[in-house]
Coordinates of C-alpha atoms in Angstrom, one line a residue:
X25 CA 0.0 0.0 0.0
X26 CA 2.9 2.7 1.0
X27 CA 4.7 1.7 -2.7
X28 CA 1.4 2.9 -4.2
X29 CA 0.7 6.1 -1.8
X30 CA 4.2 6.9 -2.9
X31 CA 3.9 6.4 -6.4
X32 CA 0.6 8.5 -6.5
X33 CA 0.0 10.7 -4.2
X34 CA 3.6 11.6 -2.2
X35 CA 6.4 11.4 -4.5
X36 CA 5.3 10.4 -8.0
X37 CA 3.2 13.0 -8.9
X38 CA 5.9 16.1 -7.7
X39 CA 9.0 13.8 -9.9
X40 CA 6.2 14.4 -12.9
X41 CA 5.6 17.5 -12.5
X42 CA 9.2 18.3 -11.6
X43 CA 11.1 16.4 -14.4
X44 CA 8.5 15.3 -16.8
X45 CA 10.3 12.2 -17.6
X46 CA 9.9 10.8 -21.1
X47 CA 9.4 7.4 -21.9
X48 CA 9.5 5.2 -24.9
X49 CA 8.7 1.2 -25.4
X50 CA 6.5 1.0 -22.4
X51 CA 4.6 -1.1 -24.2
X52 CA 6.9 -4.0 -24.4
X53 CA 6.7 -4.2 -21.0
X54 CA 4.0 -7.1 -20.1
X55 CA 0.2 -5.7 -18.9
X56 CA 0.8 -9.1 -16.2
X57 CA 3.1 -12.0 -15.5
X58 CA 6.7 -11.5 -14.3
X59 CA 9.4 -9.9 -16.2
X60 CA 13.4 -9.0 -15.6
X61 CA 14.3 -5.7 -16.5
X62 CA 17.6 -5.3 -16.5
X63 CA 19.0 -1.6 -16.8
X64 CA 21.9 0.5 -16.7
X65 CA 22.8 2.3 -13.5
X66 CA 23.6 5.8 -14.1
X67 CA 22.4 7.6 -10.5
X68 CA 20.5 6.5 -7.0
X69 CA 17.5 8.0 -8.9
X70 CA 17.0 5.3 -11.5
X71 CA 15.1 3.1 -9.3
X72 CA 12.6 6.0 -8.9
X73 CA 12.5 7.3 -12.6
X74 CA 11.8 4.0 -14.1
X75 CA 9.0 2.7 -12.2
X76 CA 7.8 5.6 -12.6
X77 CA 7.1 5.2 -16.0
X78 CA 4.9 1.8 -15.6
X79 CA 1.5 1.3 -14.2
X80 CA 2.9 -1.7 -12.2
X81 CA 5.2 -2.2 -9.4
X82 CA 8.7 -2.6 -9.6
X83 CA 10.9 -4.3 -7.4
X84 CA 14.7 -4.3 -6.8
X85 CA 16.9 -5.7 -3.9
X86 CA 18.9 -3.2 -1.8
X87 CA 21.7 -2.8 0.9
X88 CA 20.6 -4.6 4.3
X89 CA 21.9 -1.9 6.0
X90 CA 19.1 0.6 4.6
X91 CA 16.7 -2.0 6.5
X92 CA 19.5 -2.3 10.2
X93 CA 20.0 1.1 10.7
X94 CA 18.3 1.8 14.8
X95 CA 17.1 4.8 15.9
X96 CA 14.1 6.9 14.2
X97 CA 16.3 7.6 11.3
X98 CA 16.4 3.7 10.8
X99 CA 12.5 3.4 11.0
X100 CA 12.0 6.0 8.7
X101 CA 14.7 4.4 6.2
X102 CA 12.7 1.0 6.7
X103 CA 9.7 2.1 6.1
X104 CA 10.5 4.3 3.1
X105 CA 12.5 1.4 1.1
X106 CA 10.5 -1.6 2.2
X107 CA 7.7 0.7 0.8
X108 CA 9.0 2.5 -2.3
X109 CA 9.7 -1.6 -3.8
X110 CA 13.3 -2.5 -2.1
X111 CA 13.6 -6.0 -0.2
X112 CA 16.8 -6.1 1.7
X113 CA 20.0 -8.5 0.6
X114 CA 23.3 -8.8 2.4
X115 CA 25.7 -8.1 0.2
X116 CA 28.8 -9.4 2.1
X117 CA 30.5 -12.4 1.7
X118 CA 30.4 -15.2 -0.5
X119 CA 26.5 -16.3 -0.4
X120 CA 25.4 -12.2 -1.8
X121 CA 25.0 -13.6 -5.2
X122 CA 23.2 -16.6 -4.0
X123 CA 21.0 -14.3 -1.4
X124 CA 20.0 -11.8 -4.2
X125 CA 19.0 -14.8 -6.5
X126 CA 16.4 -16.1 -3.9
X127 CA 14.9 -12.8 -3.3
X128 CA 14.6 -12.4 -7.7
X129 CA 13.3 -15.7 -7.4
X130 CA 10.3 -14.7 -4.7
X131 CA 9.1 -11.6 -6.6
X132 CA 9.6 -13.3 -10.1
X133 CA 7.0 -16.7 -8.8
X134 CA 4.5 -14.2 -7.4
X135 CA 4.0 -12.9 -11.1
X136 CA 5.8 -9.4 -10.8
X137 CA 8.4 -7.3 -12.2
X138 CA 12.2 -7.7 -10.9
X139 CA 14.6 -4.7 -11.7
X140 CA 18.0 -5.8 -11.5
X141 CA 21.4 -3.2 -13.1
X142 CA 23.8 -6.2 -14.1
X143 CA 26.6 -3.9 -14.1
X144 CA 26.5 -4.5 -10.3
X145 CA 27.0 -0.7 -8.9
X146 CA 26.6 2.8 -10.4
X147 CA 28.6 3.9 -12.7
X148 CA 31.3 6.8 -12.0
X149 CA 31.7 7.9 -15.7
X150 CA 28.7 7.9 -17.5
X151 CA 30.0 4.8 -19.4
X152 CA 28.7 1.1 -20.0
X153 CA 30.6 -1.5 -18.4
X154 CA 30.4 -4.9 -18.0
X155 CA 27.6 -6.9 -16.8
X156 CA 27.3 -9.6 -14.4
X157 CA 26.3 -13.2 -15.2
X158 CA 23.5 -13.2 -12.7
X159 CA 20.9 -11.9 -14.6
X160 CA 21.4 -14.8 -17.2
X161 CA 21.5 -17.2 -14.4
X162 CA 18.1 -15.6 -13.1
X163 CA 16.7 -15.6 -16.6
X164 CA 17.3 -19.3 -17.4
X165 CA 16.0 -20.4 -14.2
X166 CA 13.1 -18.8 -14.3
X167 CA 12.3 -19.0 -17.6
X168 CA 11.0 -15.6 -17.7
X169 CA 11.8 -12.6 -20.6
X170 CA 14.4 -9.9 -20.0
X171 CA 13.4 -6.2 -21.1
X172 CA 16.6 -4.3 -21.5
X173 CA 16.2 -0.9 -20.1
X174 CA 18.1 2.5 -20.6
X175 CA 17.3 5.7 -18.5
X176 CA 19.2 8.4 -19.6
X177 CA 20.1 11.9 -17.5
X178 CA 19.6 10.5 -14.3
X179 CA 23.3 11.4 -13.6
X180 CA 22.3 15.0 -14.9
X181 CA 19.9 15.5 -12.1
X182 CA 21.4 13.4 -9.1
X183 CA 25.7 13.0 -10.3
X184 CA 27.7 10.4 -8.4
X185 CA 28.6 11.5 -5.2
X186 CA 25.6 14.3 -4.5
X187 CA 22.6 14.3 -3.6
X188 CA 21.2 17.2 -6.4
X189 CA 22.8 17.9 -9.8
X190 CA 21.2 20.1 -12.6
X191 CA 17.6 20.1 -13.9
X192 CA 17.0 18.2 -17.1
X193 CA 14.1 15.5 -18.3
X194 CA 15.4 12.0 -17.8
X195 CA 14.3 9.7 -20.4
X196 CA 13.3 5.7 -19.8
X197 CA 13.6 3.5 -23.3
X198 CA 12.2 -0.1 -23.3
X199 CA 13.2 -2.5 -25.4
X200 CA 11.7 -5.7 -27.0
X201 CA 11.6 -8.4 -24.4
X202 CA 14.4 -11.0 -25.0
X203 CA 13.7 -14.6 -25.1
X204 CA 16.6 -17.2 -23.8
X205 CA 14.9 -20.6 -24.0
X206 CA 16.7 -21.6 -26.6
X207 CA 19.4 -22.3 -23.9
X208 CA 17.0 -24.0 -21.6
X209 CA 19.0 -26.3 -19.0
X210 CA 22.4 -24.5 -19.4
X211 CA 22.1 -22.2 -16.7
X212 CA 25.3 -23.8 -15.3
X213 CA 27.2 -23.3 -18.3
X214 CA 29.5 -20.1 -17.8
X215 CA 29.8 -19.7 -21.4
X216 CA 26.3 -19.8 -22.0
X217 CA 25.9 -16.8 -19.4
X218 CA 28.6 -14.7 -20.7
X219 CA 26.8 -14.9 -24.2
X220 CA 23.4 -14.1 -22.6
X221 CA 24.9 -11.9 -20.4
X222 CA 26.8 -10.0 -23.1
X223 CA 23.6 -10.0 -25.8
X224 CA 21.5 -8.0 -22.8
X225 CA 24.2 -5.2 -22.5
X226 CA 24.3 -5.0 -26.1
X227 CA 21.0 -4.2 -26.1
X228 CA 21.1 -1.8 -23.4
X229 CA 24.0 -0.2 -25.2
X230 CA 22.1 0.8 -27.8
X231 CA 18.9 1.8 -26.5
X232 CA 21.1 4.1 -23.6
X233 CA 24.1 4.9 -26.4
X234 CA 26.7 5.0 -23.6
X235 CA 30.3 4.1 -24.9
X236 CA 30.7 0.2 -23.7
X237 CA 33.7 -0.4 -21.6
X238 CA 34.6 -4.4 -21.4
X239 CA 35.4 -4.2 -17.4
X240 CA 33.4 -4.7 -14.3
X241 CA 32.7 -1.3 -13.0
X242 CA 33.8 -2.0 -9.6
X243 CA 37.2 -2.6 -11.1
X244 CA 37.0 0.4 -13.3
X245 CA 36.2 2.6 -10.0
X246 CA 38.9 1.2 -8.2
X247 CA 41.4 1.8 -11.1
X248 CA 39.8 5.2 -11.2
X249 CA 40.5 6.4 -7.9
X250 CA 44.1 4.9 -8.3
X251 CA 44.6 7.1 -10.5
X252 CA 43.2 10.0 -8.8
X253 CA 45.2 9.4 -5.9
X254 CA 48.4 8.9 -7.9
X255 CA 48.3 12.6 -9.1
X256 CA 47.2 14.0 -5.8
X257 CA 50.2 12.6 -4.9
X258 CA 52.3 14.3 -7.8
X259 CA 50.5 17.1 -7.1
X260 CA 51.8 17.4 -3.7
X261 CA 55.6 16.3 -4.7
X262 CA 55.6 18.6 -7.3
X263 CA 54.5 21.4 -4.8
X264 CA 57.0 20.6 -2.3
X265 CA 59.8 20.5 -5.0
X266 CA 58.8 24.1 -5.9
X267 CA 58.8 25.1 -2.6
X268 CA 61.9 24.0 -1.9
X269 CA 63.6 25.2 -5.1
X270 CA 62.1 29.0 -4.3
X271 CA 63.8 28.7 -0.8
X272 CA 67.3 28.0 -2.3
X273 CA 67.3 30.1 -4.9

């Protein structure tokens, strides 16, 4: 009941107002029955744009620690994920994969959409990178389509690392729903997932038209701030060096 208050009445109607997202393809998403729709993962707004743009609910899994936080901020936080279509998953350890997968599962037998971004966190660029093999693992054993999703300027409005960015109208592209049973009982086939894997990034590579970057994005972050800290650190020699040149000349 809250996902729907807050859909309708609380939040929904203000984003529409707001940001009059656009949105194409709607239509290949199904009227019933469960459906994957895996996007990219542009901004901690995405989950709220796309649903947006359907008449039915959408459900993703989140952090656990949005659900474990005490104290009246912690209630609040419960309430408002657990509401706005967020089940909680622990992402540490080993069994996170395996954890996430269960909870797909759930939502997926009860007839209703999953959202899922295979790239497996946001990414810090803008670009496409690689995605996971858990969504072809989900899709096999289900036996459910995948929609490929794109939403576009989410990263305008809320960039990586704030909470506001600039005003512009996000846009939400569908594709055609894509059907894996041709690979039926080769869900343990790593090959096989890569393949399936790699065909729904394609997809969402050209409905989005991000530049596709063949790396995990967690790896590509890391690599990132590397970097970043390399020259901050180059920085900071060079400045010393300077410094000490001026005093002995």
């Amino acid at each position: 009941m809250f996902y729907w208050f807050l859909k309708w009445v609380a939040l929904g109607p203000w984003l529409r107002l707001v940001f009059r997202p656009q949105v194409s393809g709607a239509e290949n998403v199904p009227a019933t029955g469960p459906a994957i729709l895996a996007s990219n993962h542009l901004s901690y707004s995405d989950w709220m744009f796309m649903p947006l743009t359907l008449p039915r609910r959408v459900t993703f899994v989140a952090k656990a620690e949005y659900f474990t936080t005490p104290g009246l901020k912690g209630w609040f936080q419960r309430r408002f994920f657990s509401g706005s279509g967020q089940v909680p998953i622990d992402r540490s350890g080993a069994t996170a994969a395996e954890g996430a997968l269960r909870a797909a599962k759930k939502i997926l037998a009860d007839g209703e959409l999953f959202g899922i971004y295979p790239e497996g966190t946001r990414s810090h660029d803008g670009r496409l990178y690689r995605g996971k093999t858990g969504v072809a693992r989900l899709a096999l054993e289900t036996k459910v389509p995948v929609i490929p999703v794109a939403v576009v300027g989410t990263d305008v409005v809320a960039p990586p690392g704030k909470k506001f960015g600039r005003f512009t109208r996000p846009i939400v592209r569908f594709g055609k729903p894509l059907d894996f049973s041709r690979y039926e009982g080769m869900e343990n086939d790593r090959y096989i997932l890569r393949s399936i894997t790699d065909e729904i990034m394609y997809e969402i590579m050209r409905l989005s038209g991000q530049e596709y970057v063949d790396m995990y994005a967690n790896r590509a972050k890391e690599e990132s701030k590397r970097a970043a800290d390399a020259a901050e650190s180059a920085a900071e020699t060079a400045a010393v060096m300077d410094e000490l040149n001026k005093k002995a000349s």
